[in-house]
């Protein structure tokens, strides 16, 4: 197994994803400024509901934002990960097309339908067909710097969503949350970054404890989308299987499967519980009681608690911890965390044929 300390440890990270997290505060500020600068040709009170359309690294940004504000949202917000958009999307719907590359076929297919519905559409993208198609149609486009891996551009995709919600008064004023979020990012980089040796670094220690294991990441309420982010980062960065579930729902089905888990799976399964101090009291009890029932059937259980005042800060603390841990896990495995060959191969194969009546008409 490979080491995690010293500059040579980072050599396998060909795209510099680990070093890139160090730019998070600048990314946060740039994304905020870009979203605030975009002119919106409708009044804030025109919005009746919100849909955020995207896939993968660009969709989880939406889940995280709505997860952080879920109890305080003034209108319903839905993340849509599909080619077809739901029937309820209409003229009053604020539709945010979130695609880092601007070339994702599900999002492009949906983009044309959104125009047919005369919705209040905005795109967040580094360009691609989505950027050019929407700009040509006069749709506001929030620009994102190109050349990154979508999952590494999380803050650049997420902050514009926050700003859009704020500009439409769909969340309480964000000013103090934004300030705490910046401080949280700084503290998380100082605690989990590559310069902190493994003996003092919770992210490196977490990666070590997950080596040769299959993470089953559990969240609840605020931490539900964070569990999905962790799962995705373990998949894409460390190139390992990982799964995410949420309480209380998993107590109504998934819990039964542990009793019949085959021994080879039991020996690999590492439960990771992402907990929040503000969980509903019964959710706290469920984490404890479910752990008691499941622990004999898995190789290990880790419990990690979010820290911070605002929900946004607690969320970012856990997101950065998971991002670093997944990248360190790649290094431990001797794997380059950057390229996602499986995704690229699949996209190339899919692109060999057109993708439907609603695909970008300018293609
Ligand atoms: O992390 C990734 O590369 C993927 O999950 C992408 O985010 C996903 O394929 C969608 O692409 P994009 O974010 O460019 O729309």
CSV table of C-alpha atoms and ligand atoms in Angstrom, one decimal:
chain,number,residue,atom,x,y,z
A,1,UNK,CA,0.0,0.0,0.0
A,2,UNK,CA,1.2,3.5,-0.8
A,3,UNK,CA,2.0,6.3,1.7
A,4,UNK,CA,0.1,9.6,2.1
A,5,UNK,CA,2.7,12.0,3.4
A,6,UNK,CA,5.2,14.1,1.5
A,7,UNK,CA,5.1,15.6,-2.0
A,8,UNK,CA,5.9,12.3,-3.7
A,9,UNK,CA,2.6,10.9,-2.3
A,10,UNK,CA,0.7,13.2,-4.6
A,11,UNK,CA,2.5,12.2,-7.8
A,12,UNK,CA,-0.3,9.8,-8.9
A,13,UNK,CA,-2.9,12.7,-8.8
A,14,UNK,CA,-2.2,13.6,-12.4
A,15,UNK,CA,-4.9,16.3,-12.6
A,16,UNK,CA,-4.0,17.9,-9.3
A,17,UNK,CA,-7.4,17.3,-7.7
A,18,UNK,CA,-6.0,17.3,-4.2
A,19,UNK,CA,-4.1,20.5,-4.6
A,20,UNK,CA,-7.2,22.0,-6.3
A,21,UNK,CA,-9.3,21.8,-3.1
A,22,UNK,CA,-6.8,24.3,-1.7
A,23,UNK,CA,-8.4,26.9,-4.0
A,24,UNK,CA,-11.9,26.4,-2.6
A,25,UNK,CA,-12.3,29.9,-1.0
A,26,UNK,CA,-11.3,31.6,-4.2
A,27,UNK,CA,-13.6,29.3,-6.2
A,28,UNK,CA,-16.4,30.1,-3.7
A,29,UNK,CA,-15.9,33.9,-4.2
A,30,UNK,CA,-15.6,33.7,-8.0
A,31,UNK,CA,-18.7,31.6,-8.3
A,32,UNK,CA,-20.7,34.0,-6.1
A,33,UNK,CA,-19.6,37.1,-8.1
A,34,UNK,CA,-20.4,35.4,-11.4
A,35,UNK,CA,-23.9,34.4,-10.3
A,36,UNK,CA,-24.6,37.9,-8.8
A,37,UNK,CA,-23.5,39.6,-12.0
A,38,UNK,CA,-25.9,37.7,-14.3
A,39,UNK,CA,-29.0,39.7,-15.3
A,40,UNK,CA,-32.3,38.0,-14.9
A,41,UNK,CA,-35.1,39.2,-17.2
A,42,UNK,CA,-37.9,38.5,-14.8
A,43,UNK,CA,-39.0,39.8,-11.4
A,44,UNK,CA,-38.0,37.7,-8.3
A,45,UNK,CA,-41.7,37.1,-7.4
A,46,UNK,CA,-42.5,35.5,-10.8
A,47,UNK,CA,-41.2,32.2,-9.6
A,48,UNK,CA,-43.8,29.6,-8.4
A,49,UNK,CA,-41.5,26.6,-8.0
A,50,UNK,CA,-37.9,25.5,-8.9
A,51,UNK,CA,-36.4,22.6,-10.8
A,52,UNK,CA,-32.6,22.0,-11.0
A,53,UNK,CA,-31.7,19.8,-13.9
A,54,UNK,CA,-28.4,17.9,-14.1
A,55,UNK,CA,-26.5,14.7,-13.7
A,56,UNK,CA,-23.7,13.4,-11.5
A,57,UNK,CA,-21.3,16.0,-10.2
A,58,UNK,CA,-23.5,18.8,-11.4
A,59,UNK,CA,-26.7,17.3,-9.9
A,60,UNK,CA,-25.3,16.7,-6.4
A,61,UNK,CA,-24.6,20.4,-6.2
A,62,UNK,CA,-28.4,20.9,-6.3
A,63,UNK,CA,-29.1,18.1,-3.7
A,64,UNK,CA,-26.6,19.7,-1.3
A,65,UNK,CA,-28.0,23.2,-1.6
A,66,UNK,CA,-31.6,22.0,-1.1
A,67,UNK,CA,-30.5,19.7,1.7
A,68,UNK,CA,-28.8,22.6,3.6
A,69,UNK,CA,-32.0,24.7,3.4
A,70,UNK,CA,-34.7,22.1,3.2
A,71,UNK,CA,-36.6,23.2,6.3
A,72,UNK,CA,-36.4,26.9,5.3
A,73,UNK,CA,-37.2,26.8,1.6
A,74,UNK,CA,-40.0,29.1,0.6
A,75,UNK,CA,-41.0,27.1,-2.5
A,76,UNK,CA,-40.7,23.5,-3.6
A,77,UNK,CA,-37.3,22.6,-5.3
A,78,UNK,CA,-36.8,19.4,-7.2
A,79,UNK,CA,-33.6,17.9,-8.6
A,80,UNK,CA,-34.3,16.3,-12.0
A,81,UNK,CA,-31.8,13.7,-13.3
A,82,UNK,CA,-33.6,12.6,-16.5
A,83,UNK,CA,-34.0,13.2,-20.3
A,84,UNK,CA,-37.6,14.1,-19.9
A,85,UNK,CA,-38.8,16.9,-17.6
A,86,UNK,CA,-41.8,16.5,-15.3
A,87,UNK,CA,-45.2,17.7,-16.5
A,88,UNK,CA,-45.5,20.3,-13.7
A,89,UNK,CA,-42.6,22.4,-15.0
A,90,UNK,CA,-44.3,25.5,-16.4
A,91,UNK,CA,-44.0,29.2,-17.1
A,92,UNK,CA,-43.5,30.1,-13.5
A,93,UNK,CA,-40.9,27.5,-12.9
A,94,UNK,CA,-37.3,28.7,-12.3
A,95,UNK,CA,-35.4,26.0,-14.1
A,96,UNK,CA,-31.6,25.9,-13.5
A,97,UNK,CA,-29.7,23.8,-16.0
A,98,UNK,CA,-26.6,22.6,-14.2
A,99,UNK,CA,-24.0,21.0,-16.4
A,100,UNK,CA,-20.3,21.7,-15.8
A,101,UNK,CA,-19.3,20.6,-19.3
A,102,UNK,CA,-22.5,21.7,-21.0
A,103,UNK,CA,-22.3,18.5,-23.1
A,104,UNK,CA,-24.3,16.1,-21.0
A,105,UNK,CA,-27.0,14.5,-23.2
A,106,UNK,CA,-29.7,14.1,-20.5
A,107,UNK,CA,-29.4,17.8,-19.6
A,108,UNK,CA,-29.2,19.0,-23.2
A,109,UNK,CA,-32.4,17.0,-24.1
A,110,UNK,CA,-34.2,18.5,-21.1
A,111,UNK,CA,-32.9,22.0,-22.0
A,112,UNK,CA,-35.0,22.1,-25.3
A,113,UNK,CA,-38.1,21.0,-23.4
A,114,UNK,CA,-37.6,23.8,-20.9
A,115,UNK,CA,-37.6,26.3,-23.7
A,116,UNK,CA,-40.9,24.8,-25.1
A,117,UNK,CA,-42.5,25.3,-21.7
A,118,UNK,CA,-41.4,29.0,-21.6
A,119,UNK,CA,-39.9,28.5,-18.1
A,120,UNK,CA,-37.7,30.9,-16.3
A,121,UNK,CA,-34.5,29.2,-17.4
A,122,UNK,CA,-30.9,29.8,-16.4
A,123,UNK,CA,-27.8,27.7,-17.1
A,124,UNK,CA,-24.8,27.2,-15.0
A,125,UNK,CA,-22.0,25.8,-17.2
A,126,UNK,CA,-18.5,26.2,-18.4
A,127,UNK,CA,-19.8,26.3,-22.0
A,128,UNK,CA,-20.4,23.3,-24.3
A,129,UNK,CA,-23.6,23.0,-26.3
A,130,UNK,CA,-25.7,24.0,-23.4
A,131,UNK,CA,-23.8,27.3,-23.1
A,132,UNK,CA,-23.9,28.2,-26.8
A,133,UNK,CA,-27.5,26.9,-27.3
A,134,UNK,CA,-28.9,28.8,-24.4
A,135,UNK,CA,-26.9,32.0,-25.0
A,136,UNK,CA,-28.2,32.0,-28.6
A,137,UNK,CA,-31.8,31.7,-27.2
A,138,UNK,CA,-31.2,34.7,-24.9
A,139,UNK,CA,-31.2,32.6,-21.8
A,140,UNK,CA,-29.0,33.8,-18.9
A,141,UNK,CA,-25.9,31.7,-18.6
A,142,UNK,CA,-23.8,31.8,-15.4
A,143,UNK,CA,-20.2,31.1,-16.6
A,144,UNK,CA,-18.0,28.6,-14.8
A,145,UNK,CA,-14.2,28.3,-15.5
A,146,UNK,CA,-13.6,25.4,-18.0
A,147,UNK,CA,-11.0,22.6,-17.9
A,148,UNK,CA,-11.9,21.0,-14.6
A,149,UNK,CA,-13.4,17.6,-13.7
A,150,UNK,CA,-17.1,18.3,-12.9
A,151,UNK,CA,-16.9,16.8,-9.5
A,152,UNK,CA,-13.9,19.0,-8.7
A,153,UNK,CA,-15.9,22.1,-9.6
A,154,UNK,CA,-18.6,21.4,-7.0
A,155,UNK,CA,-18.4,24.8,-5.3
A,156,UNK,CA,-18.3,26.5,-8.6
A,157,UNK,CA,-21.6,24.7,-9.5
A,158,UNK,CA,-23.2,24.9,-6.0
A,159,UNK,CA,-22.6,28.6,-5.1
A,160,UNK,CA,-24.5,29.9,-8.2
A,161,UNK,CA,-27.5,27.8,-7.1
A,162,UNK,CA,-27.4,29.3,-3.7
A,163,UNK,CA,-27.2,32.8,-5.2
A,164,UNK,CA,-30.1,32.1,-7.5
A,165,UNK,CA,-32.2,31.0,-4.5
A,166,UNK,CA,-31.2,34.1,-2.6
A,167,UNK,CA,-31.9,36.4,-5.5
A,168,UNK,CA,-35.5,35.0,-5.6
A,169,UNK,CA,-35.9,35.3,-1.8
A,170,UNK,CA,-36.4,31.5,-1.6
A,171,UNK,CA,-34.1,31.2,1.4
A,172,UNK,CA,-33.4,33.5,4.3
A,173,UNK,CA,-30.6,36.0,3.8
A,174,UNK,CA,-27.4,34.1,3.1
A,175,UNK,CA,-24.8,36.7,4.2
A,176,UNK,CA,-23.8,35.2,7.5
A,177,UNK,CA,-24.0,31.7,6.1
A,178,UNK,CA,-21.7,32.6,3.2
A,179,UNK,CA,-19.1,34.1,5.6
A,180,UNK,CA,-19.2,31.0,7.9
A,181,UNK,CA,-19.0,28.8,4.8
A,182,UNK,CA,-15.7,30.5,3.7
A,183,UNK,CA,-14.3,30.1,7.2
A,184,UNK,CA,-15.3,26.5,7.3
A,185,UNK,CA,-13.6,25.8,3.9
A,186,UNK,CA,-10.4,27.4,5.2
A,187,UNK,CA,-10.5,25.4,8.4
A,188,UNK,CA,-11.3,22.1,6.6
A,189,UNK,CA,-8.3,22.6,4.2
A,190,UNK,CA,-6.1,23.4,7.2
A,191,UNK,CA,-7.2,20.2,9.0
A,192,UNK,CA,-7.6,17.7,6.1
A,193,UNK,CA,-5.2,19.0,3.4
A,194,UNK,CA,-2.2,17.1,2.0
A,195,UNK,CA,0.4,19.0,4.2
A,196,UNK,CA,-1.1,17.7,7.4
A,197,UNK,CA,0.6,14.4,8.3
A,198,UNK,CA,-1.5,11.2,8.5
A,199,UNK,CA,-1.0,11.0,12.3
A,200,UNK,CA,-2.9,14.3,12.7
A,201,UNK,CA,-5.1,14.2,9.6
A,202,UNK,CA,-8.7,12.8,10.0
A,203,UNK,CA,-9.1,12.6,6.2
A,204,UNK,CA,-6.0,10.5,5.7
A,205,UNK,CA,-6.9,8.3,8.7
A,206,UNK,CA,-10.4,7.9,7.2
A,207,UNK,CA,-8.9,6.8,3.9
A,208,UNK,CA,-6.7,4.3,5.6
A,209,UNK,CA,-9.6,2.8,7.5
A,210,UNK,CA,-11.5,2.4,4.2
A,211,UNK,CA,-8.7,0.7,2.4
A,212,UNK,CA,-9.8,-2.7,1.0
A,213,UNK,CA,-13.3,-2.1,2.2
A,214,UNK,CA,-16.6,-1.3,0.5
A,215,UNK,CA,-18.1,1.9,2.1
A,216,UNK,CA,-21.8,1.9,2.9
A,217,UNK,CA,-22.5,5.5,3.6
A,218,UNK,CA,-25.5,6.4,5.7
A,219,UNK,CA,-27.0,9.9,6.1
A,220,UNK,CA,-30.2,11.5,7.3
A,221,UNK,CA,-31.8,14.9,6.7
A,222,UNK,CA,-28.9,17.3,6.1
A,223,UNK,CA,-26.4,14.5,5.6
A,224,UNK,CA,-28.5,12.5,3.1
A,225,UNK,CA,-27.1,14.3,0.1
A,226,UNK,CA,-23.6,14.4,1.7
A,227,UNK,CA,-23.7,10.6,1.9
A,228,UNK,CA,-24.5,10.5,-1.9
A,229,UNK,CA,-21.6,12.9,-2.5
A,230,UNK,CA,-19.3,10.6,-0.5
A,231,UNK,CA,-20.5,7.6,-2.4
A,232,UNK,CA,-19.9,9.3,-5.8
A,233,UNK,CA,-16.4,10.5,-4.8
A,234,UNK,CA,-15.4,7.0,-3.6
A,235,UNK,CA,-16.6,5.7,-7.0
A,236,UNK,CA,-15.1,8.3,-9.2
A,237,UNK,CA,-11.9,9.3,-7.3
A,238,UNK,CA,-10.9,6.0,-5.6
A,239,UNK,CA,-12.5,3.8,-8.3
A,240,UNK,CA,-14.2,1.5,-5.7
A,241,UNK,CA,-17.8,0.4,-5.2
A,242,UNK,CA,-19.6,2.4,-2.6
A,243,UNK,CA,-23.2,2.8,-1.7
A,244,UNK,CA,-25.4,5.4,0.0
A,245,UNK,CA,-28.6,5.2,1.9
A,246,UNK,CA,-30.7,7.4,4.2
A,247,UNK,CA,-32.3,7.0,7.6
A,248,UNK,CA,-35.1,6.8,8.5
A,249,UNK,CA,-36.1,5.1,5.2
A,250,UNK,CA,-33.4,2.3,5.4
A,251,UNK,CA,-34.9,1.2,8.7
A,252,UNK,CA,-38.0,0.2,6.7
A,253,UNK,CA,-36.2,-2.2,4.3
A,254,UNK,CA,-32.4,-2.2,3.9
A,255,UNK,CA,-31.9,-3.2,7.5
A,256,UNK,CA,-33.4,-6.6,6.8
A,257,UNK,CA,-30.8,-7.5,4.3
A,258,UNK,CA,-27.9,-7.3,6.7
A,259,UNK,CA,-29.0,-10.6,8.4
A,260,UNK,CA,-28.5,-12.5,5.2
A,261,UNK,CA,-25.3,-10.8,4.0
A,262,UNK,CA,-22.9,-13.4,2.6
A,263,UNK,CA,-19.7,-13.7,4.7
A,264,UNK,CA,-17.4,-12.3,1.9
A,265,UNK,CA,-19.5,-9.2,1.7
A,266,UNK,CA,-19.7,-8.8,5.5
A,267,UNK,CA,-15.9,-8.9,5.7
A,268,UNK,CA,-15.7,-6.0,3.2
A,269,UNK,CA,-18.6,-3.8,4.2
A,270,UNK,CA,-17.6,-0.7,6.2
A,271,UNK,CA,-20.5,1.3,7.5
A,272,UNK,CA,-19.9,5.1,7.6
A,273,UNK,CA,-22.6,7.0,9.5
A,274,UNK,CA,-22.7,10.8,8.7
A,275,UNK,CA,-24.4,12.4,11.7
A,276,UNK,CA,-25.6,15.9,12.4
A,277,UNK,CA,-26.0,17.4,15.9
A,278,UNK,CA,-29.4,18.9,14.7
A,279,UNK,CA,-30.9,15.6,13.6
A,280,UNK,CA,-34.5,15.0,14.9
A,281,UNK,CA,-34.2,13.3,18.3
A,282,UNK,CA,-35.7,10.1,16.9
A,283,UNK,CA,-33.2,10.1,14.0
A,284,UNK,CA,-30.4,10.2,16.6
A,285,UNK,CA,-31.9,7.2,18.3
A,286,UNK,CA,-32.3,5.4,15.0
A,287,UNK,CA,-28.6,5.8,14.2
A,288,UNK,CA,-27.7,4.3,17.6
A,289,UNK,CA,-30.3,1.4,17.5
A,290,UNK,CA,-29.7,0.6,13.9
A,291,UNK,CA,-26.0,0.4,14.5
A,292,UNK,CA,-26.5,-2.1,17.3
A,293,UNK,CA,-28.5,-4.3,15.0
A,294,UNK,CA,-26.2,-4.1,12.0
A,295,UNK,CA,-22.8,-4.0,13.5
A,296,UNK,CA,-22.4,-7.8,13.9
A,297,UNK,CA,-22.9,-8.1,10.1
A,298,UNK,CA,-20.3,-5.7,8.8
A,299,UNK,CA,-16.5,-5.4,9.1
A,300,UNK,CA,-16.6,-2.0,10.9
A,301,UNK,CA,-18.6,1.1,11.7
A,302,UNK,CA,-17.4,4.6,11.6
A,303,UNK,CA,-19.5,7.5,13.0
A,304,UNK,CA,-18.6,11.0,11.9
A,305,UNK,CA,-20.4,14.1,13.1
A,306,UNK,CA,-20.8,17.4,11.2
A,307,UNK,CA,-19.4,20.5,12.9
A,308,UNK,CA,-20.4,24.2,12.5
A,309,UNK,CA,-23.2,26.7,13.3
A,310,UNK,CA,-25.1,26.9,10.0
A,311,UNK,CA,-26.3,23.9,8.1
A,312,UNK,CA,-24.3,25.1,5.1
A,313,UNK,CA,-21.1,25.1,7.1
A,314,UNK,CA,-21.7,21.7,8.6
A,315,UNK,CA,-22.4,20.4,5.2
A,316,UNK,CA,-19.3,21.8,3.7
A,317,UNK,CA,-17.1,20.5,6.5
A,318,UNK,CA,-18.3,16.9,5.7
A,319,UNK,CA,-18.1,17.4,2.0
A,320,UNK,CA,-14.5,18.5,2.1
A,321,UNK,CA,-13.6,15.7,4.5
A,322,UNK,CA,-15.2,13.1,2.1
A,323,UNK,CA,-13.6,14.7,-0.9
A,324,UNK,CA,-10.1,14.5,0.6
A,325,UNK,CA,-10.6,11.0,2.0
A,326,UNK,CA,-11.7,9.7,-1.4
A,327,UNK,CA,-8.7,11.2,-3.1
A,328,UNK,CA,-6.3,9.9,-0.4
A,329,UNK,CA,-7.9,6.5,-0.8
A,330,UNK,CA,-7.0,6.6,-4.5
A,331,UNK,CA,-3.4,7.3,-3.6
A,332,UNK,CA,-3.4,4.4,-1.1
A,333,UNK,CA,-4.6,2.1,-3.8
A,334,UNK,CA,-2.0,3.4,-6.3
A,335,UNK,CA,-4.8,4.8,-8.5
A,336,UNK,CA,-4.9,8.1,-10.3
A,337,UNK,CA,-8.0,9.8,-8.9
A,338,UNK,CA,-8.4,12.2,-11.9
A,339,UNK,CA,-9.5,10.4,-15.1
A,340,UNK,CA,-12.9,8.7,-15.1
A,341,UNK,CA,-12.3,6.4,-18.0
A,342,UNK,CA,-15.5,4.4,-17.5
A,343,UNK,CA,-17.7,7.5,-17.7
A,344,UNK,CA,-15.8,8.8,-20.7
A,345,UNK,CA,-16.0,5.5,-22.6
A,346,UNK,CA,-19.7,5.2,-22.0
A,347,UNK,CA,-20.3,8.8,-23.1
A,348,UNK,CA,-18.4,8.2,-26.3
A,349,UNK,CA,-20.4,5.1,-27.1
A,350,UNK,CA,-23.7,6.9,-26.4
A,351,UNK,CA,-22.6,9.8,-28.6
A,352,UNK,CA,-22.3,7.5,-31.6
A,353,UNK,CA,-26.0,8.0,-32.2
A,354,UNK,CA,-28.3,11.1,-31.8
A,355,UNK,CA,-30.2,11.4,-28.6
A,356,UNK,CA,-33.7,12.2,-29.4
A,357,UNK,CA,-36.2,14.7,-30.8
A,358,UNK,CA,-35.4,17.2,-28.0
A,359,UNK,CA,-31.6,17.2,-28.4
A,360,UNK,CA,-29.9,20.4,-29.0
A,361,UNK,CA,-31.3,21.6,-32.3
A,362,UNK,CA,-28.2,23.4,-33.3
A,363,UNK,CA,-26.1,20.2,-33.0
B,1,LIG,O1,-18.1,13.7,-12.2
B,1,LIG,C1,-18.4,13.5,-13.3
B,1,LIG,O2,-17.6,13.6,-14.2
B,1,LIG,C2,-19.8,13.1,-13.7
B,1,LIG,O3,-20.5,12.7,-12.6
B,1,LIG,C3,-20.4,14.3,-14.4
B,1,LIG,O4,-20.7,15.4,-13.5
B,1,LIG,C4,-21.7,13.9,-15.1
B,1,LIG,O5,-21.4,13.0,-16.1
B,1,LIG,C5,-22.4,15.1,-15.8
B,1,LIG,O6,-21.5,15.9,-16.5
B,1,LIG,P1,-21.6,17.4,-16.4
B,1,LIG,O7,-21.4,17.7,-15.0
B,1,LIG,O8,-20.5,17.9,-17.3
B,1,LIG,O9,-22.9,17.8,-16.9
